[in-house]
PDB file of C-alpha atoms in Angstrom:
ATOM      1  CA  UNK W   1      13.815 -11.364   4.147  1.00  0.00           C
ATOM      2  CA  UNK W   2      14.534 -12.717   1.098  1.00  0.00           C
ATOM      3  CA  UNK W   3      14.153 -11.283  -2.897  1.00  0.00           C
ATOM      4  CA  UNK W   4      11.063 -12.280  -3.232  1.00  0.00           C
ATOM      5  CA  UNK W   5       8.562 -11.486  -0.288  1.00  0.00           C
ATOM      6  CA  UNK W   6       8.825  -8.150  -1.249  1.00  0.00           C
ATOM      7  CA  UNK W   7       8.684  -8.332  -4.514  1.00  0.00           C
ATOM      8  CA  UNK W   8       5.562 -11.021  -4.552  1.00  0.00           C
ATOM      9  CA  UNK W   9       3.781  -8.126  -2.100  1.00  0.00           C
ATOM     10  CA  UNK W  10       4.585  -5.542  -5.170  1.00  0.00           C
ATOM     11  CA  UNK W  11       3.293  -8.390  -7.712  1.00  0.00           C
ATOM     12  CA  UNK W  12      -0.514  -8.896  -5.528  1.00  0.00           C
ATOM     13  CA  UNK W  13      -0.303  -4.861  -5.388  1.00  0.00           C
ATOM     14  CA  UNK W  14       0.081  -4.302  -9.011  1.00  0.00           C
ATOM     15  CA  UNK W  15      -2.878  -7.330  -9.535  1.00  0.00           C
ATOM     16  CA  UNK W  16      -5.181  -5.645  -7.047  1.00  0.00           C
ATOM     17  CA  UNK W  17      -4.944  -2.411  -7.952  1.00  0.00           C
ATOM     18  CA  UNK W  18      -5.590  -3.122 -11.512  1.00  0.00           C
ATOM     19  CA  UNK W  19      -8.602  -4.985 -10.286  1.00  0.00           C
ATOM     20  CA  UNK W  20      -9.911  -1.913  -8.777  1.00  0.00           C
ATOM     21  CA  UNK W  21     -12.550   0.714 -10.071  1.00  0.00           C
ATOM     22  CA  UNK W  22     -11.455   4.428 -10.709  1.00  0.00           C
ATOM     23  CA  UNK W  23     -13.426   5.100  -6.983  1.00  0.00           C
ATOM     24  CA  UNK W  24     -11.490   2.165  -5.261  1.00  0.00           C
ATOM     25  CA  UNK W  25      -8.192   3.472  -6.276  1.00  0.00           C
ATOM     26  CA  UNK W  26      -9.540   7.162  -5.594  1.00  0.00           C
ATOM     27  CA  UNK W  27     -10.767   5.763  -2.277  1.00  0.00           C
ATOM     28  CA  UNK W  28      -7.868   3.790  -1.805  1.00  0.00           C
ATOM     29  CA  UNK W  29      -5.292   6.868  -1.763  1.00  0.00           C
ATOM     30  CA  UNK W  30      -7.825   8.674   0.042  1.00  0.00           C
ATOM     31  CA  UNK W  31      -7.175   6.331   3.078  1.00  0.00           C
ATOM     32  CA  UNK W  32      -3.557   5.888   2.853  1.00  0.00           C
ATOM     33  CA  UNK W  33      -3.278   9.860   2.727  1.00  0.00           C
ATOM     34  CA  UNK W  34      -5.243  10.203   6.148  1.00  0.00           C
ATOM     35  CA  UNK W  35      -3.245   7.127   7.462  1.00  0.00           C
ATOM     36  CA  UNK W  36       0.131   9.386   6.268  1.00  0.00           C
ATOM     37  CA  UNK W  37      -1.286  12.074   7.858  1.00  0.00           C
ATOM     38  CA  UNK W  38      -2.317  10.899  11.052  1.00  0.00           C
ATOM     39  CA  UNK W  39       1.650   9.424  11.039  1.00  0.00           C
ATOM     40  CA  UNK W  40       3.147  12.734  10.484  1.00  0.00           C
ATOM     41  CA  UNK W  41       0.909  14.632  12.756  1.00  0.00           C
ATOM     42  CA  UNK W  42       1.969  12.347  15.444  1.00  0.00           C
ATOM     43  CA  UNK W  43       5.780  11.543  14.563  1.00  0.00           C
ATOM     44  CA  UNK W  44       6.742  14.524  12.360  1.00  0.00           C
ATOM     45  CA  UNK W  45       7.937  14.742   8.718  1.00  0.00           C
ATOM     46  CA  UNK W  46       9.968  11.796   7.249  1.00  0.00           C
ATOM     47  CA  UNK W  47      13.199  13.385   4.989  1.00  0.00           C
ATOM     48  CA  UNK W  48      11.762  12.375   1.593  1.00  0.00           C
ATOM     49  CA  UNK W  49      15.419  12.496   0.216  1.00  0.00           C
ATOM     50  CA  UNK W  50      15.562   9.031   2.536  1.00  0.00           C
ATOM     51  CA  UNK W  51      13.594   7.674   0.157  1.00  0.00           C
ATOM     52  CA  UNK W  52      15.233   8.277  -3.278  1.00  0.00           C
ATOM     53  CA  UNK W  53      17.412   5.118  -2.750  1.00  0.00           C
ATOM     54  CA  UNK W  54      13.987   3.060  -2.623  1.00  0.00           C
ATOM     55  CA  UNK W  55      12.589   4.796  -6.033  1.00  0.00           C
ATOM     56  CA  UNK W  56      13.423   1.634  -8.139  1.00  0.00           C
ATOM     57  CA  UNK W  57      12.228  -0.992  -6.580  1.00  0.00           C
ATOM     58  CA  UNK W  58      14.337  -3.674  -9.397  1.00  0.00           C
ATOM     59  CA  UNK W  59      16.698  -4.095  -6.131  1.00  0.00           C
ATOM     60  CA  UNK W  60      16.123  -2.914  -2.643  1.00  0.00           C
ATOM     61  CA  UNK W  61      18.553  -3.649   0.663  1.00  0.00           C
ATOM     62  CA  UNK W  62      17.411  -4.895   3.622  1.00  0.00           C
ATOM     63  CA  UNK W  63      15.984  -1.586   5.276  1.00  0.00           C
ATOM     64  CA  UNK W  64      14.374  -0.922   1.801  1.00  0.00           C
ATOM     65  CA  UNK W  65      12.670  -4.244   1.584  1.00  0.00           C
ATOM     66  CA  UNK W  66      11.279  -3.779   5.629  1.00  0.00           C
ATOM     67  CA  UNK W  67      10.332  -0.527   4.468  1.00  0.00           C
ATOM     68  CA  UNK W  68       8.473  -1.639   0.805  1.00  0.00           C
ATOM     69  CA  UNK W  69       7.072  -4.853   2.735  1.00  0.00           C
ATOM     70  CA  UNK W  70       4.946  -2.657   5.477  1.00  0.00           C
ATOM     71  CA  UNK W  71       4.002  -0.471   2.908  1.00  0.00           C
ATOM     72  CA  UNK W  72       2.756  -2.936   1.005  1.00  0.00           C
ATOM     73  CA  UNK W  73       0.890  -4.631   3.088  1.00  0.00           C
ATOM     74  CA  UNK W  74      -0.496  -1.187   4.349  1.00  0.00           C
ATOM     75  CA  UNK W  75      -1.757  -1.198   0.938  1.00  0.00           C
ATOM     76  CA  UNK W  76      -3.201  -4.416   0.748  1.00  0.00           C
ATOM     77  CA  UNK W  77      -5.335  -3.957   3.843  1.00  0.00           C
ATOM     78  CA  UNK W  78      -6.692  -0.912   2.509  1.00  0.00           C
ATOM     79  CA  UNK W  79      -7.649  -2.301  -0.777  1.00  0.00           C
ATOM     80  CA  UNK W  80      -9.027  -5.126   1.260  1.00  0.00           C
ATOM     81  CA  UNK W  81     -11.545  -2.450   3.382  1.00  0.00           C
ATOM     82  CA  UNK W  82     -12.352  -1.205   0.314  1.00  0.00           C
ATOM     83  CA  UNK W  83     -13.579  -4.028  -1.253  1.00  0.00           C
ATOM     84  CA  UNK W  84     -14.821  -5.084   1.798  1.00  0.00           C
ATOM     85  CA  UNK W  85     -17.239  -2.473   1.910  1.00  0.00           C
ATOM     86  CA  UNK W  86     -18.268  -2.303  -1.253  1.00  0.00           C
ATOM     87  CA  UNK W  87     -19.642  -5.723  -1.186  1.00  0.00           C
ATOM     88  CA  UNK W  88     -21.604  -5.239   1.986  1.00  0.00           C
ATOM     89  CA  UNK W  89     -23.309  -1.459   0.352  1.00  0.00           C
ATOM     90  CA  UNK W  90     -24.052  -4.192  -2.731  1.00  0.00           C
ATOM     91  CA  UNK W  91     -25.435  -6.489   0.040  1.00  0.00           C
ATOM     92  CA  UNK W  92     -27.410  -3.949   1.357  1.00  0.00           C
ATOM     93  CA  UNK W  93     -29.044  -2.593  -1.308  1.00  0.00           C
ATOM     94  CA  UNK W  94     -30.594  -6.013  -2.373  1.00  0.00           C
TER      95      UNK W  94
END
């Protein structure tokens, strides 16, 4: 993967989210915390101090950018839902 995928995922992330409402982002972390949960009721616990090497995201090694990547796009898709969504409840209530 090179420099930039991951970084151009964290770019659209940033853009999105800033897009968002107060709600979307509330309902946004709202669905990524059931998604974590489901995860760690089914795989256990990741070691959070695994992590610390990822918390600035200015350079990341391979496994870091895999790791940022499909969290990223995790994020995307929820955004995406929740946008999705609220368009059709606006489409509804016309």
């Amino acid at each position: 993967m090179n420099a930039e995928s991951w970084q151009n995922y964290l770019l659209t992330a940033e853009t999105k989210l800033n897009e968002l409402t107060t709600d979307q982002v509330a309902t946004c972390a709202k669905i990524i915390a059931l998604e974590l949960g489901s995860y760690r009721v089914k795989f256990g616990d990741s070691e959070l101090e695994s992590f610390d090497k990822y918390a600035s995201v200015d350079e990341l090694d391979d496994e870091g950018q895999e790791i940022f990547k499909s969290g990223m796009e995790a994020l995307l898709a929820v955004i995406k839902q929740v946008e999705m969504t609220e368009a059709d409840n606006k489409i509804k209530k016309h």
